[in-house]
Amino acid sequence: MTESNIAPKLLVQMHRELLRVRHAELALAERYKQQEMRTPTHFGVGQEAVAVGVCAALRKDDVAYSHHRSHNHFLAKGGSVYRLAAELFGRETGCSRGRGGSVHLTDLSVGFVASSAILGEALAAATGSALSFKMDKANRVSTAFFGDAVAEEGAFYECLGYAALMKLPVLYVCENNGYATESPLAIRQPEGVSITGRVKSFGIETFYVDGNDVCAVYETAAKAVAFAREHMLPVFLECTTYRWLEHVGPHFDHDLGRTYRDEAELQDWQQKCPVRRSETVLLATGLATEAELEGWEAAIKAEIEADIERAYADPWPDPSQLFDNAS
Amino acid sequence: MRILKYKEAISEATVQAMEADNSIFVTGHAVDYPSGIFGSTTAAAARFPDRVFDCPSMENGFAGIAVGAAAMGKRPLYVFPRADFMFLSFDNLLNLACKWRYMYGGNAGRVPIVFRAIVGKGWGQGATHSQSPHAPLAHFPGLTVALPATPADAKGLLLSALTGQDPVVIFEHRALYDTEGPVDEAMTPIPFGKANIVREGSDITIVATSFMVSEALVAAEELAARGVSVEIIDPRTVRPLDEKTILASVKKTGRLIVADTSWELCGFTSEVAALVAEKGFHHLKAPVRRIALANCPAPVSMKLEEAFYPKASTLANAALQLLGKASTDMAHIDQESLFKGPY
């Protein structure tokens, strides 16, 4: 565990944010089982430290894009549980007015521009926003969150080459959770050539971090963001992490009898739970007591439940508005 | 009014639009070279060296980059010297750009990206240097698809694209690049979804796109000499499609030929035929006739290529058949291809 130089206030803030993201996802996953959220949903339980640590290193006017597993990033950049829940319920008050669903989230007011389900799209768009910042000499950084499978897409290499060539202030964050749907990395990418290693060959500054350690993620991301901002250059950050739930849906794989990974593997990763690890830091540094931690958790869970209930009670979009924004 | 070439009209529209709006930038292969996309970007490159720049071979990546730049307020104009290379950009164009406004409920703003794609024909352009996928692209809500047939349209439609709010693909036909016509010096956008009644007539309607408009004009002249009055309608955009003007013309003439620069099956000719079958069937005095590319990839060999492309004589004969008149050899009316290689 990192004995960090992070300001106490930020450590507490990041922990509370981890709790918010974790419990929002757990609550949404539980609610999802009732078949009222009719949108294929990729939960990010277990991967919260990447989103929270990176977003804590960004400024509000920096932008972020994400992929299909985007709830963590949407929330960590400042998006609300209420608008996310309303989107999953297909309500007019959803962040995309019920037109996008789980994989198409936006909230420009917090700099979360877009998430998209097709691998590599968000990364390309993030690169384009960085091009815009460069042309305007704006001191802003554009961030792309994506998974390890994006490193199999052509657009990934196109964009790395372009960002390096054009010196674009973009932060590429690879959440390497080892699986693309149910295919492990070993059958998708050649042995002995890491994603970070490949990116280095573009002359891009790279960083590698334990993605379950929010302090380490923050400190590394802060360095990466500062580098991108100061030098107007792309940076790449690979975070190793693990998703607890199935690829798409609210269940554990072992509960459904899936065999691409076993329960023991999950339990190993649960030992590295980012929320528990952050708790340990707060307790060890005396920034919180057990009772305070429990109090925060209970209050955050209550807020989330209230947000979800409020979203559920919201109105559906009016079918007469089916063509809104179509052309 | 001044006479300009098609390529000069594109160039003028680009420069004027960039003067009016400094968020526009132009990229694509060799856009800033002296040859500048057959001269259509040379003036813009000279005038705005920071906003006209070359691009690596990364059609899909750059389409997404264009979206992300547009999301931050830029107006990218991405030029494909060969339309066929644009196929590589369909993911970001069709999955992201044209759905952007809808799928984020209008909350993520707009991404007004513009693609110029040049369609080849003749001089052995072959199977992968000559295709015009305007029909498949027009299938996707959220995308405007334009096919300028005249220098005036080339300027006016590009101005609409560069001042509009949504993604647009403009297909420019190489065979039209050196054609001349009157072009307004002022910035006068031509609205999307408004067909051009290129020629009025009473016996038969030819709905034609892009280069087929010029072929239809030649056919109409020949037919006029034989006492047949042809009305030519150029939709200018296939999405949005000006159904009203097409139906009004068919109502007047009772006969329809649809002539397009791509294939027949699931193509633009099918769309117009279906439109008239659904909404104008009672006006028809004869079956609809479709004139499109031969149902095979474009061959290279000169003799095969001649057989592959329909031309003025094909149209004129189809019109005579629809009118119940004997067809004749009209090869003498066919235009010699002005399109020379090697590029």
XYZ file of C-alpha atoms in Angstrom:
670
model
C 0.000 0.000 0.000
C 1.255 3.410 -0.939
C 2.375 5.559 1.966
C 1.468 8.585 0.025
C 2.132 12.272 -0.122
C -1.469 12.784 -1.118
C -3.230 15.505 0.832
C -5.459 14.048 3.568
C -8.483 15.860 2.205
C -7.996 14.231 -1.186
C -7.509 10.788 0.344
C -10.844 11.134 2.098
C -12.489 12.554 -0.990
C -11.232 9.700 -3.162
C -12.389 7.154 -0.640
C -15.859 8.647 -0.554
C -15.855 8.632 -4.343
C -14.836 4.965 -4.383
C -17.746 4.234 -2.078
C -20.139 6.186 -4.286
C -19.036 4.408 -7.452
C -18.948 0.977 -5.814
C -22.342 1.225 -4.170
C -23.959 2.847 -7.175
C -22.862 -0.087 -9.297
C -23.902 -2.671 -6.726
C -27.288 -1.030 -6.261
C -27.843 -0.686 -10.011
C -26.788 -4.310 -10.539
C -29.251 -5.466 -7.903
C -32.010 -3.390 -9.408
C -31.051 -4.593 -12.881
C -32.130 -8.102 -11.932
C -35.736 -6.941 -11.900
C -35.712 -6.656 -15.715
C -36.765 -3.023 -15.698
C -33.503 -1.646 -17.067
C -33.686 -2.837 -20.627
C -30.197 -1.933 -21.777
C -27.181 -4.225 -22.015
C -25.150 -3.093 -19.042
C -21.482 -3.648 -18.274
C -20.882 -3.119 -14.586
C -17.510 -1.922 -13.378
C -17.502 -3.369 -9.857
C -13.900 -4.026 -8.827
C -12.386 -1.494 -11.217
C -13.325 1.700 -9.370
C -9.834 2.817 -8.400
C -8.852 3.492 -12.006
C -11.735 5.859 -12.655
C -11.511 7.561 -9.269
C -7.730 7.917 -9.222
C -7.486 9.222 -12.777
C -10.420 11.623 -12.535
C -9.031 13.026 -9.280
C -5.934 13.982 -11.273
C -7.967 15.783 -13.948
C -9.314 19.294 -13.875
C -13.000 19.915 -14.385
C -12.360 21.471 -17.790
C -10.357 18.431 -18.912
C -12.571 16.039 -20.821
C -13.053 12.291 -20.638
C -14.439 9.641 -22.958
C -15.190 6.041 -22.203
C -16.220 2.728 -23.704
C -19.008 0.259 -22.949
C -18.030 -0.221 -19.296
C -18.399 3.466 -18.635
C -20.413 3.969 -15.451
C -17.324 4.264 -13.243
C -15.820 6.945 -15.463
C -19.067 8.850 -15.856
C -19.539 8.953 -12.079
C -15.913 9.648 -11.198
C -15.760 12.581 -13.628
C -18.679 14.043 -11.730
C -21.774 12.541 -13.335
C -24.741 11.883 -11.065
C -26.102 8.532 -9.971
C -29.586 9.902 -10.517
C -29.063 10.733 -14.196
C -27.241 7.448 -14.772
C -30.037 5.463 -13.151
C -32.674 7.378 -15.119
C -30.775 6.555 -18.320
C -30.746 2.855 -17.448
C -34.477 2.999 -16.741
C -34.966 4.689 -20.135
C -36.414 7.828 -18.623
C -36.574 11.286 -20.182
C -34.413 12.604 -17.325
C -31.576 10.210 -18.143
C -28.247 11.758 -19.053
C -28.984 10.889 -22.700
C -32.749 11.247 -22.335
C -33.217 7.496 -22.536
C -31.947 7.402 -26.113
C -28.492 6.070 -25.353
C -28.646 3.536 -22.566
C -25.796 2.188 -20.500
C -23.152 2.422 -23.228
C -23.970 5.939 -24.459
C -23.536 8.311 -21.544
C -22.797 12.010 -21.596
C -22.604 14.958 -19.247
C -20.847 17.929 -20.778
C -21.298 19.960 -17.603
C -18.683 17.779 -15.884
C -16.533 17.190 -18.973
C -17.674 13.634 -19.566
C -18.201 13.965 -23.306
C -19.313 10.540 -24.417
C -19.059 6.804 -24.101
C -19.529 4.430 -26.989
C -19.821 0.687 -27.304
C -17.626 0.053 -30.341
C -14.013 -0.528 -29.333
C -11.687 2.313 -30.216
C -14.273 4.950 -31.069
C -14.041 6.836 -27.796
C -10.271 6.706 -27.926
C -10.323 8.274 -31.393
C -12.772 10.950 -30.318
C -10.644 11.759 -27.263
C -7.681 12.159 -29.582
C -9.734 14.544 -31.697
C -10.654 16.648 -28.702
C -6.948 16.873 -27.901
C -6.354 18.049 -31.464
C -8.907 20.777 -30.879
C -7.203 21.799 -27.600
C -3.873 21.958 -29.365
C -5.216 24.088 -32.209
C -6.748 26.468 -29.669
C -3.641 26.437 -27.469
C -6.012 25.563 -24.639
C -4.287 24.182 -21.581
C -6.609 21.187 -21.385
C -6.129 17.446 -21.452
C -8.398 14.936 -23.139
C -8.710 11.485 -21.600
C -9.712 8.152 -23.089
C -10.644 5.208 -20.887
C -10.624 1.860 -22.676
C -9.976 -1.809 -22.074
C -7.168 -4.139 -23.089
C -9.085 -5.338 -26.161
C -8.817 -1.898 -27.736
C -5.147 -2.710 -28.209
C -6.356 -5.202 -30.827
C -8.127 -2.564 -32.903
C -6.548 -0.735 -35.814
C -7.890 2.622 -34.669
C -5.782 2.296 -31.502
C -2.552 2.318 -33.480
C -3.819 4.957 -35.894
C -4.545 7.282 -33.010
C -1.331 6.583 -31.085
C 0.620 7.417 -34.211
C -1.353 10.568 -34.818
C -1.170 11.809 -31.236
C 2.595 11.234 -31.187
C 3.035 12.885 -34.593
C 0.898 15.899 -33.809
C 1.931 16.185 -30.140
C -1.571 16.091 -28.731
C -2.366 16.487 -25.012
C -4.233 13.228 -24.586
C -4.158 10.773 -21.699
C -4.798 7.202 -22.783
C -5.918 5.050 -19.857
C -5.950 1.328 -20.521
C -7.894 -0.624 -17.907
C -6.374 -4.024 -18.391
C -8.794 -6.432 -16.750
C -7.556 -9.413 -18.690
C -10.761 -10.266 -20.528
C -12.563 -9.149 -23.661
C -16.093 -10.372 -23.056
C -15.059 -13.902 -22.085
C -11.803 -14.182 -24.011
C -8.657 -13.988 -21.902
C -5.764 -11.831 -22.982
C -3.584 -14.864 -23.646
C -5.643 -15.957 -26.638
C -5.942 -12.416 -28.012
C -2.519 -10.881 -27.825
C 0.904 -12.410 -28.339
C 2.859 -13.550 -25.307
C 5.686 -11.386 -24.094
C 4.624 -8.146 -25.761
C 2.837 -5.921 -23.316
C 0.408 -3.246 -24.350
C 2.586 -0.637 -22.664
C 5.588 -2.009 -24.534
C 3.863 -1.604 -27.858
C 2.793 1.927 -27.036
C 6.372 2.852 -26.061
C 7.486 2.083 -29.568
C 5.539 5.132 -30.742
C 7.810 7.294 -28.609
C 4.940 7.938 -26.210
C 5.653 8.359 -22.492
C 4.113 5.396 -20.674
C 3.129 4.643 -17.100
C 2.112 1.363 -15.547
C 0.298 1.006 -12.264
C -1.622 -1.345 -9.993
C -5.141 -0.319 -10.937
C -6.632 -1.500 -7.654
C -4.638 0.964 -5.579
C -6.361 4.302 -5.779
C -3.423 6.171 -4.276
C -0.998 4.704 -6.776
C -3.389 5.384 -9.640
C -3.850 8.979 -8.542
C -0.160 9.662 -8.086
C 0.748 8.092 -11.397
C -2.118 9.760 -13.232
C -1.170 13.111 -11.726
C 2.344 12.710 -13.140
C 0.975 11.623 -16.496
C -1.523 14.468 -16.709
C 1.087 17.029 -15.679
C 3.409 15.690 -18.356
C 0.694 15.870 -21.033
C -0.298 19.375 -20.003
C 3.196 20.760 -19.664
C 4.722 19.237 -22.779
C 1.596 19.052 -24.914
C 2.220 15.392 -25.584
C 0.255 12.160 -25.384
C 0.751 9.893 -22.391
C -0.296 6.321 -21.825
C -1.260 4.764 -18.505
C -1.882 1.036 -18.179
C -3.758 -0.039 -15.051
C -4.128 -3.696 -14.149
C -7.452 -4.498 -12.570
C -10.273 -7.028 -12.590
C -14.014 -6.952 -13.064
C -15.967 -8.897 -10.512
C -19.233 -9.388 -12.377
C -19.965 -11.009 -15.718
C -19.066 -9.144 -18.918
C -22.546 -7.786 -19.406
C -25.129 -8.187 -16.697
C -25.459 -8.164 -12.895
C -24.363 -11.696 -11.986
C -21.198 -13.466 -10.976
C -19.922 -15.745 -13.719
C -19.613 -18.704 -11.345
C -23.248 -18.355 -10.334
C -24.177 -18.875 -13.961
C -21.874 -21.832 -14.424
C -19.545 -20.098 -16.843
C -16.172 -21.704 -17.148
C -13.932 -19.083 -18.747
C -12.743 -18.134 -15.266
C -13.311 -19.652 -11.858
C -14.444 -18.415 -8.493
C -10.977 -18.822 -6.985
C -9.573 -16.312 -9.468
C -12.285 -13.838 -8.523
C -11.624 -14.357 -4.821
C -7.930 -13.671 -5.312
C -8.836 -10.338 -6.868
C -11.416 -9.573 -4.225
C -8.561 -9.705 -1.740
C -7.232 -6.701 -3.642
C -10.516 -4.820 -3.432
C -9.819 -1.137 -4.107
C -12.347 0.034 -1.548
C -10.958 -2.124 1.265
C -7.408 -1.059 0.391
C -8.360 2.595 0.544
C -10.021 1.991 3.920
C -6.816 0.496 5.213
C -4.929 3.646 4.226
C -7.415 5.908 5.967
C -7.363 3.839 9.128
C -3.576 3.527 9.153
C -3.081 7.253 8.690
C -5.725 8.084 11.259
C -7.815 9.989 8.741
C -10.905 8.032 9.673
C -12.151 5.669 12.308
C -14.066 2.466 11.644
C -17.189 4.228 12.811
C -16.657 7.144 10.439
C -16.068 4.799 7.517
C -19.271 2.956 8.299
C -21.128 6.227 8.652
C -19.971 7.500 5.264
C -20.835 4.226 3.641
C -24.326 4.173 5.093
C -25.006 7.777 4.106
C -23.741 7.244 0.560
C -25.805 4.087 0.167
C -28.895 5.932 1.327
C -28.291 8.744 -1.165
C -27.854 6.225 -3.952
C -31.057 4.423 -3.063
C -32.911 7.742 -3.048
C -31.404 8.667 -6.441
C -32.435 5.348 -7.949
C -35.969 5.609 -6.585
C -36.279 9.157 -7.867
C -35.059 8.086 -11.313
C -37.506 5.178 -11.372
C -40.410 7.493 -10.607
C -39.469 9.823 -13.472
C -41.497 10.024 -16.686
C -40.855 8.024 -19.822
C -39.930 9.909 -22.970
C -43.029 10.817 -24.946
C -43.297 8.647 -28.075
C -44.231 11.790 -29.991
C -40.596 12.781 -29.452
C -39.218 9.655 -31.108
C -37.611 11.734 -33.857
C -36.061 14.388 -31.622
C -32.477 15.018 -32.739
C -32.737 12.439 -35.523
C -31.840 14.786 -38.347
C -22.681 35.458 -63.606
C -19.077 34.253 -63.697
C -18.252 30.902 -65.167
C -16.210 28.652 -62.920
C -15.043 25.087 -63.125
C -16.487 22.565 -60.663
C -13.143 22.290 -58.863
C -12.812 26.080 -58.707
C -16.254 26.319 -57.183
C -15.242 23.851 -54.454
C -12.082 25.827 -53.824
C -13.952 29.116 -53.582
C -16.532 27.689 -51.188
C -13.774 26.310 -48.960
C -11.876 29.588 -48.766
C -14.994 31.681 -48.181
C -16.303 29.345 -45.495
C -12.908 29.313 -43.744
C -12.764 33.107 -43.833
C -16.170 33.262 -42.228
C -15.512 30.589 -39.598
C -12.098 29.945 -38.095
C -13.204 26.670 -36.547
C -13.051 24.985 -39.978
C -9.957 22.935 -40.753
C -9.191 20.787 -43.783
C -7.314 17.523 -43.786
C -6.846 14.384 -45.851
C -4.050 13.063 -48.021
C -2.063 15.797 -49.740
C -4.592 18.552 -49.134
C -1.742 21.035 -48.633
C 0.336 20.004 -51.653
C 0.628 22.221 -54.717
C -1.624 19.759 -56.544
C -4.119 20.080 -53.639
C -6.832 17.527 -54.479
C -6.968 18.478 -58.163
C -6.621 22.116 -57.194
C -9.673 22.195 -54.954
C -7.727 22.830 -51.713
C -4.698 24.741 -53.035
C -6.078 28.204 -52.400
C -7.270 27.280 -48.899
C -3.838 25.816 -48.071
C -2.115 29.014 -49.197
C -4.513 31.232 -47.299
C -4.790 29.170 -44.095
C -1.572 27.176 -43.701
C -2.385 26.322 -40.066
C -5.816 25.000 -40.885
C -5.115 22.925 -43.976
C -2.840 20.016 -43.201
C -1.950 16.579 -44.492
C -3.147 13.442 -42.714
C -1.658 9.961 -42.312
C -3.396 6.884 -43.741
C -5.836 6.343 -40.893
C -9.313 6.713 -42.253
C -11.187 5.131 -39.356
C -9.073 6.739 -36.662
C -9.357 10.122 -38.249
C -13.105 9.915 -38.650
C -13.272 9.452 -34.880
C -10.742 12.213 -34.336
C -12.927 14.476 -36.461
C -15.864 13.644 -34.203
C -13.881 14.476 -31.071
C -12.604 17.713 -32.568
C -16.140 18.654 -33.611
C -17.413 17.877 -30.115
C -15.045 20.595 -28.879
C -16.279 23.127 -31.438
C -14.170 22.480 -34.548
C -15.512 21.900 -38.046
C -13.350 19.295 -39.714
C -13.486 18.950 -43.503
C -11.932 15.591 -44.309
C -11.123 14.934 -47.950
C -10.877 11.479 -49.530
C -9.188 11.722 -52.934
C -10.763 8.341 -53.642
C -14.200 7.705 -52.158
C -13.362 4.006 -51.820
C -10.943 4.727 -48.962
C -13.798 6.250 -47.012
C -15.131 2.704 -46.487
C -12.444 2.388 -43.812
C -14.017 5.224 -41.876
C -17.541 3.828 -41.752
C -17.314 2.732 -38.121
C -16.711 6.165 -36.714
C -18.826 7.838 -39.370
C -21.877 5.593 -39.098
C -21.701 4.246 -35.548
C -20.666 7.460 -33.886
C -20.914 10.659 -35.924
C -24.314 10.344 -37.497
C -25.974 8.990 -34.338
C -24.226 11.413 -32.004
C -26.965 13.945 -31.578
C -29.706 11.346 -31.239
C -28.116 8.782 -28.970
C -26.966 11.309 -26.404
C -30.439 12.826 -26.426
C -29.075 16.093 -27.797
C -27.085 16.529 -24.572
C -23.630 15.972 -26.106
C -24.046 18.756 -28.638
C -23.510 18.316 -32.352
C -20.641 17.055 -34.459
C -20.731 18.902 -37.781
C -18.074 16.938 -39.633
C -17.887 17.109 -43.426
C -16.408 14.484 -45.709
C -15.598 15.183 -49.339
C -15.235 11.957 -51.281
C -14.199 11.884 -54.914
C -15.673 9.255 -57.179
C -13.583 8.017 -60.087
C -14.786 6.875 -63.457
C -13.090 5.924 -66.668
C -9.440 5.553 -67.626
C -9.333 2.179 -65.963
C -10.182 3.323 -62.455
C -11.313 -0.214 -61.800
C -13.083 -2.009 -59.006
C -11.739 -0.093 -56.001
C -11.207 3.396 -57.387
C -14.610 4.183 -58.793
C -17.367 3.366 -56.333
C -19.993 5.745 -55.026
C -21.608 4.389 -51.842
C -24.139 7.193 -51.496
C -27.090 4.814 -51.236
C -25.764 2.732 -48.324
C -24.695 5.917 -46.530
C -28.082 7.530 -47.095
C -29.573 4.560 -45.251
C -28.334 5.959 -41.938
C -30.411 8.574 -40.107
C -28.374 11.550 -39.032
C -26.226 11.765 -42.142
C -26.730 14.119 -45.070
C -25.544 12.757 -48.411
C -25.031 15.209 -51.251
C -24.000 14.742 -54.885
C -23.304 18.035 -56.645
C -23.755 17.789 -60.420
C -22.820 21.356 -61.389
C -20.214 23.924 -60.315
C -22.968 25.980 -58.677
C -24.142 22.955 -56.699
C -20.569 22.069 -55.788
C -20.187 25.462 -54.156
C -23.648 25.800 -52.681
C -23.847 22.319 -51.179
C -20.362 22.566 -49.666
C -21.317 25.900 -48.117
C -24.409 24.325 -46.600
C -22.275 21.514 -45.212
C -19.696 23.871 -43.715
C -22.289 26.133 -42.152
C -24.702 23.394 -41.057
C -24.822 21.535 -37.773
C -24.614 17.870 -38.681
C -22.425 15.314 -40.459
C -22.409 15.527 -44.250
C -20.795 13.419 -46.958
C -20.383 15.042 -50.354
C -19.660 12.841 -53.342
C -17.825 14.705 -56.075
C -17.463 13.059 -59.461
C -14.037 13.266 -61.080
C -15.608 13.485 -64.535
C -17.234 16.767 -63.464
C -14.121 18.467 -62.114
C -13.337 20.387 -65.278
C -16.912 21.129 -66.274
C -17.893 24.781 -66.242
C -20.963 26.712 -65.232
C -22.206 29.910 -63.654
C -21.381 30.229 -59.954
C -22.550 32.952 -57.603
C -19.624 34.902 -56.213
C -21.454 35.463 -52.943
C -21.723 32.782 -50.262
C -25.106 31.342 -51.128
C -25.670 27.944 -49.569
C -27.920 25.534 -51.438
C -30.309 23.944 -48.952
C -30.254 20.186 -48.494
C -33.355 18.299 -49.558
C -34.289 20.639 -52.380
C -34.089 19.083 -55.825
C -32.913 20.998 -58.863
C -35.277 20.988 -61.816
C -32.447 20.939 -64.319
C -34.673 21.003 -67.376
C -38.423 21.181 -67.726
C -40.323 18.816 -69.979
C -43.623 17.075 -70.373
C -43.196 13.552 -71.798
C -40.833 11.806 -69.451
C -39.014 12.454 -66.171
C -35.396 11.524 -65.690
C -34.299 11.614 -62.053
C -30.512 11.654 -62.254
C -27.642 11.998 -59.787
C -24.149 13.421 -60.108
C -22.512 12.730 -63.477
C -25.708 11.119 -64.782
C -27.255 14.589 -64.817
C -24.848 15.599 -67.614
C -25.610 12.397 -69.473
C -29.324 13.054 -69.081
C -28.887 16.544 -70.517
C -27.199 15.156 -73.610
C -29.940 12.547 -73.974
C -32.616 15.197 -73.549
C -31.150 17.277 -76.384
C -31.170 14.309 -78.711
C -34.698 13.384 -77.667
C -35.895 16.949 -78.169
C -34.713 16.724 -81.761
C -36.955 13.666 -82.063
C -39.922 15.440 -80.583
C -39.665 14.075 -77.032
C -39.772 16.515 -74.136
C -37.663 15.413 -71.146
C -37.794 16.784 -67.632
C -34.624 16.287 -65.598
C -34.720 16.302 -61.823
C -31.499 16.231 -59.821
C -32.282 15.536 -56.152
C -28.857 17.002 -55.155
C -29.113 15.209 -51.809
C -30.247 11.607 -51.529
C -30.761 12.146 -47.779
C -32.793 14.220 -47.232
C -34.670 13.365 -50.412
C -36.991 15.866 -52.074
C -39.893 13.482 -52.671
C -42.275 16.278 -53.505
C -40.424 17.544 -56.570
C -39.937 14.020 -57.919
C -43.612 13.130 -57.468
C -44.776 16.400 -58.992
C -42.666 15.751 -62.054
C -43.937 12.185 -62.443
C -47.461 13.488 -62.067
C -46.803 15.819 -64.997
C -45.028 13.378 -67.335
C -46.380 9.964 -66.283
C -43.064 8.292 -67.102
C -39.933 7.847 -65.029
C -36.349 6.871 -65.608
C -33.977 6.900 -62.635
C -30.296 7.176 -63.539
C -27.594 6.749 -60.939
C -23.819 6.483 -60.645
C -23.947 3.282 -58.639
C -25.550 -0.137 -58.822
C -29.233 -0.942 -59.022
C -29.909 -3.459 -56.214
C -30.737 -1.680 -52.942
C -29.502 1.457 -54.600
C -30.727 4.978 -55.180
C -32.660 3.926 -58.279
C -34.535 1.379 -56.160
C -35.422 4.046 -53.640
C -36.912 6.402 -56.184
C -38.723 3.568 -57.934
C -40.223 2.517 -54.594
C -41.168 6.079 -53.775
C -43.081 6.482 -57.007
C -44.655 3.023 -56.710
C -45.919 3.907 -53.232
C -46.922 7.498 -53.645
C -47.285 8.139 -57.375
C -48.327 4.834 -58.910
C -51.562 6.248 -60.288
C -49.592 8.833 -62.293
C -47.567 6.223 -64.157
C -48.350 5.442 -67.774
C -45.497 2.963 -68.078
C -43.268 0.947 -65.754
C -40.402 2.757 -64.026
C -37.060 2.190 -65.708
C -33.764 2.122 -63.807
C -30.402 2.939 -65.375
C -27.432 2.018 -63.215
C -24.003 0.469 -63.392
C -23.737 -3.019 -64.849
C -24.134 -5.590 -62.094
C -20.440 -6.330 -61.617
C -17.415 -4.551 -60.144
C -15.900 -1.914 -62.421
C -13.568 -3.577 -64.922
C -10.369 -1.918 -66.092
C -10.030 -2.942 -69.758
C -11.250 -0.083 -71.953
C -13.734 -2.184 -73.920
C -15.282 -3.654 -70.800
C -15.337 -0.299 -69.076
C -17.319 1.169 -71.973
C -19.902 -1.544 -71.510
C -19.986 -1.096 -67.734
C -21.063 2.552 -67.572
C -24.487 3.617 -68.818
C -24.334 6.769 -70.891
C -26.448 9.317 -72.745
C -27.398 6.875 -75.475
C -28.502 4.319 -72.863
C -30.806 6.891 -71.354
C -32.171 8.129 -74.684
C -32.973 4.604 -75.823
C -34.654 3.757 -72.533
C -36.810 6.853 -72.950
C -37.820 5.888 -76.477
C -38.744 2.391 -75.290
C -40.884 3.794 -72.480
C -42.677 5.966 -75.021
C -43.256 2.961 -77.267
C -40.930 4.266 -79.958
C -38.295 2.286 -81.795
C -34.809 2.567 -80.349
C -31.947 3.504 -82.643
C -28.194 3.621 -82.562
C -27.288 6.855 -80.825
C -23.635 6.177 -80.040
C -22.749 9.480 -81.692
C -24.219 11.418 -78.744
C -22.033 9.769 -76.111
C -19.488 12.078 -74.596
C -15.857 11.223 -74.817
C -14.459 10.816 -71.331
C -12.531 13.913 -70.342
C -11.034 12.036 -67.461
C -7.359 11.281 -68.033
C -4.868 9.529 -65.790
C -2.651 8.413 -64.469
C -3.910 9.601 -61.074
